[in-house]
Coordinates of C-alpha atoms in Angstrom, one line a residue:
Chain A
M1 CA -0.3 0.4 0.2
L2 CA 2.7 2.2 0.5
D3 CA 2.7 3.7 -3.0
T4 CA -0.9 4.1 -3.1
P5 CA -2.8 7.1 -3.1
L6 CA -5.1 7.3 -0.5
K7 CA -7.6 9.1 1.5
L8 CA -10.0 9.1 4.6
H9 CA -13.8 7.7 3.4
P10 CA -15.5 11.0 3.1
S11 CA -18.6 9.2 5.2
V12 CA -16.0 8.7 8.2
A13 CA -15.5 11.1 11.2
L14 CA -12.9 11.0 13.6
R15 CA -12.9 11.9 17.1
P16 CA -10.0 12.8 19.1
E17 CA -9.3 10.8 22.7
P18 CA -6.1 10.1 24.6
F19 CA -5.8 6.5 23.2
G20 CA -5.9 7.6 19.6
A21 CA -9.7 8.2 18.5
L22 CA -12.8 6.8 17.9
A23 CA -13.7 6.8 13.8
Y24 CA -17.4 6.2 13.1
H25 CA -18.3 5.4 9.4
Y26 CA -21.8 7.1 8.9
D27 CA -22.3 4.8 6.0
N28 CA -22.1 1.6 7.5
R29 CA -22.5 2.8 10.9
R30 CA -19.4 0.9 12.6
L31 CA -17.2 2.3 15.1
I32 CA -13.6 1.1 14.8
F33 CA -10.8 2.5 17.4
L34 CA -7.5 4.0 16.5
K35 CA -5.2 2.9 19.3
H36 CA -2.4 5.0 18.7
P37 CA -2.1 8.6 18.4
S38 CA 0.3 8.9 15.3
I39 CA -1.9 6.4 13.5
V40 CA -4.5 9.2 13.8
D41 CA -2.4 12.1 12.2
V42 CA -1.3 9.9 9.2
V43 CA -4.8 8.8 8.9
K44 CA -5.7 12.7 8.8
D45 CA -3.1 14.1 6.0
L46 CA -3.3 11.1 3.6
G47 CA -5.6 12.9 1.4
D48 CA -3.1 15.5 1.0
H49 CA -0.1 13.6 -0.2
P50 CA 0.9 11.3 -3.4
D51 CA 0.5 7.9 -1.1
L52 CA 1.1 6.8 2.1
Q53 CA 4.8 6.8 2.2
S54 CA 4.9 10.5 1.2
T55 CA 2.7 10.8 4.3
L56 CA 4.8 8.8 6.5
S57 CA 7.6 11.2 5.5
A58 CA 5.9 14.4 6.3
H59 CA 5.1 13.2 10.0
G60 CA 9.1 12.3 10.0
I61 CA 8.0 8.6 10.7
A62 CA 11.2 6.9 10.1
E63 CA 11.7 3.9 7.5
H64 CA 11.7 1.2 9.6
Q65 CA 8.2 1.3 10.8
W66 CA 6.8 2.0 7.8
D67 CA 5.4 -1.7 7.5
A68 CA 3.4 -1.7 10.9
Y69 CA 2.0 1.4 9.4
D70 CA 1.3 0.1 6.4
K71 CA -0.4 -3.2 8.2
A72 CA -2.5 -0.5 10.0
I73 CA -3.7 1.0 7.1
C74 CA -4.2 -1.9 5.6
S75 CA -6.8 -3.0 8.3
L76 CA -8.2 0.2 7.5
I77 CA -9.1 -0.2 4.3
E78 CA -10.3 -3.7 5.1
S79 CA -13.2 -1.7 7.5
D80 CA -13.4 0.7 5.0
V81 CA -12.6 3.6 7.1
V82 CA -9.5 4.7 4.4
V83 CA -10.2 4.0 0.8
Q84 CA -7.9 4.4 -2.4
R85 CA -8.3 7.4 -4.3
Chain B
M1 CA -6.0 -6.1 29.9
T2 CA -4.8 -3.4 27.2
A3 CA -4.0 0.2 27.2
L4 CA -7.5 1.0 25.2
T5 CA -9.7 -0.8 27.5
D6 CA -8.1 0.4 30.5
R7 CA -7.9 4.5 29.3
M8 CA -12.1 2.9 28.8
K9 CA -12.2 1.9 32.2
D10 CA -11.0 5.3 33.2
G11 CA -14.0 7.2 31.3
L12 CA -13.7 9.5 28.1
D13 CA -14.9 13.0 27.6
A14 CA -18.0 12.0 26.1
P15 CA -19.6 8.8 25.7
I16 CA -18.9 6.7 22.5
C17 CA -23.0 5.3 23.0
I18 CA -25.9 6.7 24.4
T19 CA -29.8 5.3 25.2
W20 CA -32.0 7.4 25.0
E21 CA -35.6 6.5 26.2
L22 CA -37.9 9.3 24.6
T23 CA -41.0 8.4 26.4
Y24 CA -42.1 5.3 29.2
S25 CA -45.4 5.2 26.9
C26 CA -46.4 2.7 25.6
N27 CA -48.6 0.2 23.9
L28 CA -47.0 -2.7 25.0
S29 CA -46.4 -4.2 28.4
C30 CA -43.2 -6.5 28.0
V31 CA -43.1 -8.8 31.3
H32 CA -39.4 -8.1 30.8
C33 CA -39.4 -4.4 30.1
L34 CA -36.3 -3.0 31.5
S35 CA -37.9 0.6 32.2
S36 CA -40.8 -0.6 33.1
S37 CA -42.8 1.1 30.6
G38 CA -45.9 2.0 29.8
R39 CA -48.0 5.2 30.7
R40 CA -46.6 8.1 29.7
D41 CA -44.2 10.4 32.1
P42 CA -46.0 14.0 32.1
K43 CA -42.9 15.4 33.0
E44 CA -41.3 14.0 29.5
L45 CA -38.5 16.4 27.6
T46 CA -40.3 18.6 25.3
T47 CA -39.5 18.9 21.9
E48 CA -37.2 21.6 22.0
E49 CA -35.4 19.9 25.4
A50 CA -34.8 16.7 22.8
F51 CA -33.1 19.3 20.3
H52 CA -31.6 20.9 23.4
V53 CA -29.8 17.7 24.4
I54 CA -28.9 16.8 20.2
D55 CA -27.5 20.2 20.2
E56 CA -24.9 19.3 23.1
L57 CA -24.5 15.3 21.5
R58 CA -23.0 17.1 18.1
E59 CA -20.8 19.1 20.5
M60 CA -19.6 16.3 21.8
Q61 CA -19.1 14.5 18.8
V62 CA -21.1 11.6 19.8
F63 CA -22.0 10.0 16.6
Y64 CA -25.3 8.3 17.1
V65 CA -28.0 7.6 19.7
N66 CA -29.9 4.8 20.4
I67 CA -33.3 5.5 21.2
G68 CA -35.8 3.4 23.2
G69 CA -38.4 3.6 25.2
G70 CA -41.5 2.5 26.0
E71 CA -42.5 2.4 22.4
P72 CA -40.5 5.8 21.0
M73 CA -42.7 6.2 18.2
I74 CA -45.6 7.3 20.1
R75 CA -44.6 10.4 20.9
R76 CA -45.8 12.6 18.1
D77 CA -42.7 14.4 17.6
F78 CA -40.6 11.7 17.2
F79 CA -40.2 12.1 13.3
D80 CA -38.9 16.0 14.1
I81 CA -36.6 14.5 16.6
V82 CA -34.7 11.8 14.2
E83 CA -34.4 14.5 11.5
Y84 CA -33.2 17.1 13.8
A85 CA -30.8 14.1 15.2
T86 CA -29.8 12.5 11.6
T87 CA -29.7 16.1 10.6
S88 CA -26.8 17.5 12.7
G89 CA -24.8 14.3 12.1
V90 CA -25.9 12.9 15.0
G91 CA -27.0 9.6 14.1
V92 CA -30.3 7.1 15.2
K93 CA -30.8 3.9 15.7
F94 CA -34.5 3.2 17.3
S95 CA -36.1 0.5 18.9
T96 CA -39.4 -0.2 17.8
N97 CA -41.6 -3.1 18.7
G98 CA -43.2 -2.4 15.3
T99 CA -46.4 -1.1 15.4
Y100 CA -46.5 2.5 14.4
I101 CA -44.8 1.0 11.1
D102 CA -46.8 0.1 8.3
A103 CA -46.5 0.6 4.7
A104 CA -46.3 4.5 4.4
T105 CA -44.2 5.2 7.4
A106 CA -41.9 2.4 6.2
Q107 CA -40.8 4.2 2.7
R108 CA -40.5 7.3 5.3
L109 CA -38.2 6.2 7.2
A110 CA -36.4 3.9 3.6
S111 CA -35.8 7.7 2.8
M112 CA -33.8 8.7 5.4
D113 CA -30.2 8.7 5.7
Y114 CA -27.9 7.6 9.0
L115 CA -31.0 5.8 10.5
D116 CA -31.0 2.5 11.5
I117 CA -34.2 0.5 13.4
Q118 CA -34.3 -2.4 15.7
I119 CA -37.6 -4.6 15.8
S120 CA -37.8 -5.9 19.0
L121 CA -38.9 -9.8 18.9
D122 CA -38.5 -12.3 22.0
G123 CA -39.7 -15.6 20.0
A124 CA -38.9 -17.4 16.3
D125 CA -42.7 -18.1 17.1
A126 CA -45.7 -16.6 18.4
A127 CA -46.4 -18.7 21.1
T128 CA -42.8 -18.0 22.6
N129 CA -42.6 -14.2 21.8
D130 CA -45.9 -13.7 22.9
A131 CA -45.8 -15.1 26.0
I132 CA -42.8 -12.8 26.8
R133 CA -44.3 -9.3 24.5
G134 CA -48.2 -9.9 25.1
E135 CA -51.2 -11.3 22.6
G136 CA -50.1 -10.6 18.8
S137 CA -47.3 -8.5 18.9
Y138 CA -45.2 -11.1 17.0
D139 CA -47.5 -10.5 13.9
T140 CA -47.3 -6.8 14.5
A141 CA -43.3 -7.4 14.8
M142 CA -43.1 -9.3 11.1
A143 CA -45.8 -7.2 9.5
A144 CA -43.5 -4.5 10.3
M145 CA -40.4 -6.1 8.6
R146 CA -41.7 -7.0 6.0
H147 CA -42.9 -3.1 5.5
L148 CA -39.2 -2.5 5.5
K149 CA -38.5 -4.8 3.0
D150 CA -41.0 -4.2 0.6
A151 CA -39.7 -0.6 1.3
G152 CA -36.1 -1.1 0.6
F153 CA -35.0 -0.2 3.7
G154 CA -32.4 -2.5 3.7
E155 CA -30.3 -3.9 6.8
F156 CA -32.4 -3.1 9.6
K157 CA -31.5 -5.2 12.7
I158 CA -34.1 -7.8 14.9
S159 CA -33.2 -7.8 18.4
V160 CA -34.1 -10.7 20.2
V161 CA -33.3 -10.6 24.5
V162 CA -32.1 -14.5 25.2
T163 CA -34.5 -15.9 27.7
R164 CA -35.1 -19.9 28.8
H165 CA -37.4 -20.2 26.7
N166 CA -36.2 -18.7 23.3
I167 CA -32.4 -20.1 23.2
S168 CA -33.2 -23.2 21.8
Q169 CA -34.3 -21.1 18.9
L170 CA -31.2 -18.7 18.0
D171 CA -31.0 -20.4 14.1
E172 CA -34.2 -20.2 13.1
F173 CA -34.8 -16.3 14.6
K174 CA -30.8 -16.1 12.1
A175 CA -33.3 -17.6 9.2
I176 CA -36.1 -14.9 9.9
A177 CA -33.1 -12.4 9.9
D178 CA -31.7 -14.0 6.4
E179 CA -35.1 -14.2 5.2
F180 CA -35.3 -10.0 5.9
G181 CA -32.4 -9.6 5.2
A182 CA -31.7 -8.0 8.5
Q183 CA -28.7 -8.2 10.9
L184 CA -29.9 -10.1 13.5
R185 CA -29.1 -8.8 17.4
I186 CA -29.1 -10.7 21.0
T187 CA -28.2 -9.2 23.7
R188 CA -28.5 -10.4 27.3
L189 CA -31.7 -10.4 29.8
R190 CA -31.2 -8.2 32.8
P191 CA -33.3 -8.2 35.7
S192 CA -34.3 -4.8 35.5
G193 CA -37.1 -3.0 35.6
R194 CA -40.2 -5.4 35.0
A195 CA -37.5 -8.0 34.9
V196 CA -36.9 -7.7 38.5
D197 CA -39.5 -10.1 39.2
T198 CA -39.7 -12.4 36.0
W199 CA -35.4 -12.7 35.4
H200 CA -35.8 -15.7 38.0
E201 CA -38.2 -17.6 35.5
L202 CA -36.3 -16.4 32.7
H203 CA -32.9 -16.2 32.5
P204 CA -30.5 -19.3 30.7
T205 CA -29.6 -21.8 32.6
L206 CA -26.3 -22.6 33.2
D207 CA -25.5 -25.6 30.2
Q208 CA -27.8 -23.1 28.2
Q209 CA -24.8 -20.3 28.4
R210 CA -22.7 -23.0 27.7
D211 CA -23.9 -23.5 23.9
L212 CA -24.9 -19.9 23.8
H213 CA -21.0 -19.4 23.9
Q214 CA -20.9 -21.9 21.5
W215 CA -22.9 -20.5 19.2
L216 CA -21.7 -16.9 19.4
L217 CA -18.3 -17.9 18.9
S218 CA -19.4 -19.4 15.7
H219 CA -21.6 -16.9 14.1
G220 CA -18.3 -14.0 15.1
E221 CA -19.3 -10.9 14.2
N222 CA -22.6 -11.8 12.0
V223 CA -24.6 -11.4 15.0
L224 CA -24.4 -8.4 16.7
T225 CA -24.6 -8.3 21.1
G226 CA -24.2 -4.9 21.8
D227 CA -21.6 -6.9 23.9
S228 CA -23.7 -8.0 26.5
F229 CA -21.9 -11.4 27.1
F230 CA -19.2 -10.7 28.0
H231 CA -19.5 -12.7 31.4
L232 CA -19.5 -15.6 28.9
N233 CA -15.8 -14.5 28.3
A234 CA -14.5 -16.9 31.6
L235 CA -15.5 -20.1 29.7
G236 CA -12.4 -19.6 27.7
D237 CA -12.5 -17.9 24.4
S238 CA -13.3 -14.9 24.2
L239 CA -16.2 -12.7 22.1
P240 CA -15.8 -10.1 19.3
G241 CA -16.0 -7.0 21.4
L242 CA -14.9 -4.9 24.4
N243 CA -14.9 -6.6 27.4
L244 CA -15.7 -4.4 30.3
C245 CA -18.5 -2.8 31.8
G246 CA -19.0 0.1 30.1
A247 CA -21.4 2.0 32.9
G248 CA -20.5 5.7 32.8
R249 CA -17.3 5.2 31.6
V250 CA -18.5 4.7 28.0
V251 CA -22.4 4.5 27.7
C252 CA -24.7 6.0 29.6
L253 CA -28.7 6.9 29.6
I254 CA -30.9 9.4 29.1
D255 CA -34.2 8.7 30.5
P256 CA -37.6 10.3 29.3
I257 CA -37.7 12.9 31.6
G258 CA -34.4 13.8 31.2
D259 CA -32.7 12.1 34.0
V260 CA -28.9 10.2 33.2
Y261 CA -28.3 6.7 34.2
A262 CA -24.5 4.9 34.3
C263 CA -26.3 2.6 31.6
P264 CA -29.7 1.8 30.7
F265 CA -30.5 -1.2 33.0
V266 CA -29.9 0.3 35.9
I267 CA -32.5 3.0 36.6
H268 CA -32.4 3.5 40.1
D269 CA -31.3 6.1 42.5
E270 CA -27.8 4.7 43.0
F271 CA -26.8 4.9 39.6
L272 CA -28.6 8.1 38.9
A273 CA -26.1 10.8 37.9
G274 CA -28.1 13.7 37.2
N275 CA -30.6 15.4 35.1
V276 CA -30.1 16.9 31.6
R277 CA -32.1 20.1 32.7
D278 CA -29.4 20.8 35.4
S279 CA -27.4 24.0 34.9
G280 CA -24.9 22.5 33.0
G281 CA -26.7 20.5 30.3
F282 CA -26.3 16.6 29.5
A283 CA -22.5 17.9 29.3
G284 CA -21.8 19.0 33.1
V285 CA -23.5 15.6 34.2
W286 CA -21.1 13.3 32.2
R287 CA -17.9 15.0 32.8
T288 CA -18.1 15.9 36.2
S289 CA -21.1 14.1 38.1
D290 CA -20.1 12.4 41.9
C291 CA -21.6 8.9 40.1
F292 CA -20.0 8.6 36.8
S293 CA -16.7 9.4 38.5
E294 CA -17.3 6.7 41.0
L295 CA -18.4 4.3 38.5
R296 CA -14.3 5.4 36.5
G297 CA -12.5 4.7 40.0
P298 CA -10.8 1.6 40.5
Q299 CA -13.4 -1.2 41.3
S300 CA -12.8 -3.9 43.5
A301 CA -12.4 -7.4 42.1
G302 CA -14.0 -8.4 45.6
A303 CA -14.5 -12.3 46.4
C304 CA -13.7 -12.8 42.4
A305 CA -10.1 -11.4 43.3
S306 CA -8.9 -15.3 43.8
C307 CA -10.7 -16.9 40.9
G308 CA -8.5 -16.9 37.7
S309 CA -11.3 -16.5 35.3
W310 CA -11.4 -12.5 36.4
D311 CA -9.4 -11.0 33.3
A312 CA -11.3 -12.6 31.2
C313 CA -15.2 -11.5 32.7
Q314 CA -14.5 -8.8 34.8
G315 CA -17.4 -10.1 37.2
G316 CA -19.6 -9.5 34.5
C317 CA -22.5 -7.0 34.9
M318 CA -23.2 -3.9 37.5
A319 CA -27.3 -4.3 36.6
A320 CA -27.8 -8.3 36.9
K321 CA -25.6 -7.8 40.8
F322 CA -26.9 -5.1 41.7
F323 CA -31.0 -6.3 41.0
T324 CA -30.9 -9.7 42.2
G325 CA -29.2 -8.5 45.4
L326 CA -25.5 -9.3 44.8
P327 CA -22.9 -7.4 46.0
L328 CA -21.5 -5.3 43.0
D329 CA -17.8 -6.8 43.9
G330 CA -18.9 -9.9 43.5
P331 CA -19.8 -12.3 41.0
D332 CA -22.4 -12.0 38.5
P333 CA -25.6 -14.1 38.9
E334 CA -25.6 -16.2 35.8
C335 CA -21.3 -16.7 36.6
V336 CA -20.3 -19.5 34.3
G337 CA -18.2 -20.5 37.0
G338 CA -21.1 -21.5 39.1
D339 CA -20.4 -19.1 41.9
G340 CA -23.4 -17.0 40.7
E341 CA -25.6 -19.3 41.9
H342 CA -24.6 -19.7 45.6
A343 CA -24.4 -16.2 45.7
L344 CA -27.8 -16.1 45.0
A345 CA -28.8 -18.1 47.7
S346 CA -27.8 -16.0 50.2
A347 CA -28.4 -12.2 47.9
G348 CA -29.4 -9.2 50.1
T349 CA -32.8 -7.6 50.2
I350 CA -33.5 -7.0 46.1
P351 CA -34.0 -2.9 45.4
R352 CA -36.7 -1.9 43.6
P353 CA -36.4 0.2 40.4
S354 CA -36.8 3.6 40.7
G355 CA -39.9 4.5 38.8
D356 CA -43.0 1.8 38.3
H357 CA -44.3 3.1 34.7
S358 CA -46.4 0.0 34.1
K359 CA -49.8 0.3 33.3
P360 CA -52.5 0.0 36.5
V361 CA -53.3 -4.0 35.0
A362 CA -51.8 -7.0 36.4
V363 CA -48.6 -8.4 34.0
T364 CA -48.0 -11.7 34.5
L365 CA -46.1 -13.9 32.6
G366 CA -48.0 -15.7 29.7
R367 CA -48.9 -19.0 29.5
R368 CA -46.5 -20.9 26.8
T369 CA -48.9 -23.2 24.5
N370 CA -47.2 -25.5 22.4
A371 CA -48.3 -24.7 19.0

């Protein structure tokens, strides 16, 4: 997914929480927990960068952590919180 | 215990999920009604006050509200309130017995966004259902579901409270849901409201709970449970969902007169945190009430501290303990380790729920007839 253009699904709202954020999908009425504040920042910004890896660079995330972020984003794509654009 | 659930135990700035009973008025008199509904309370929130609550929920970013009652569709401003919420970005899921969903109303509901419907059904056949919900209520629910299907509403929910008598029908309930393109939701019977008197006869047996656990595991996330069966996790494999009591931490109840309780199943002064009409509004109650602060503090495992299953079941449901006269820091009355049964044998006085809005007729557990 690292070189894929992504964005937050337009029907998803994020509510900041001490553990990260709550994501609510208005279309499928599912509630998803984003369990880390840094993933929340990345998810919010996906639409403003060419792809996932450039979003990660822009957020100063070290390359050895990219795999973990890639995995987390994949699971958010599965739950339709993040979509390809 | 993960960091996430630890955070939730401390409480959040705003609830994740609110149940809002719009009225105590109801055309039915279900023997297990959690809010002892029947007659309207004259102090019910006005339309304007209801709008104000929704404004607060929007500001707090509460994404959706579970509307119930009583029968919420009885309120003349039901659609005004629902539309005000959904157009404010506060989604609505409402529970109904289906009486007021005819073909035209189903069309109207199907045309609305951010709306979900839950039809209550407590038996997969009329005899089983009507013994709990009253004569004719099965046919009424089925008619409402047909109207929703014909109107193209999409995937609504069928909501079943599991009892000793319908627990053998889980596959039939699933088949009914599949037939209507609906999703099945099954939840735990609590001894709340009128069920304070009927729970002892209706709650599933220990063997039935074991079967239920297996059935839930085999259906995974295809069957919704409102995370209400986490006490079953002590049987081994964990069910999907948050394994904790969310009362006053991530959930709460707003009752028809604006009283805020820790959860829908504890309508009792002990768990009354305030009223949305108070000067700080709902947000003030949620953030500053003593009652909720206490629930968010460290909880003692009490008699369960030495049990190896504590991490799995967290001592079970607070409401179930409270309304069976058990201490809150001990086993759930339906503890799958069998400790609840022993505790019940020496339980204290059973508290009475705060308000009884039942119609002035004797509510009796109907006799089941074999169809």
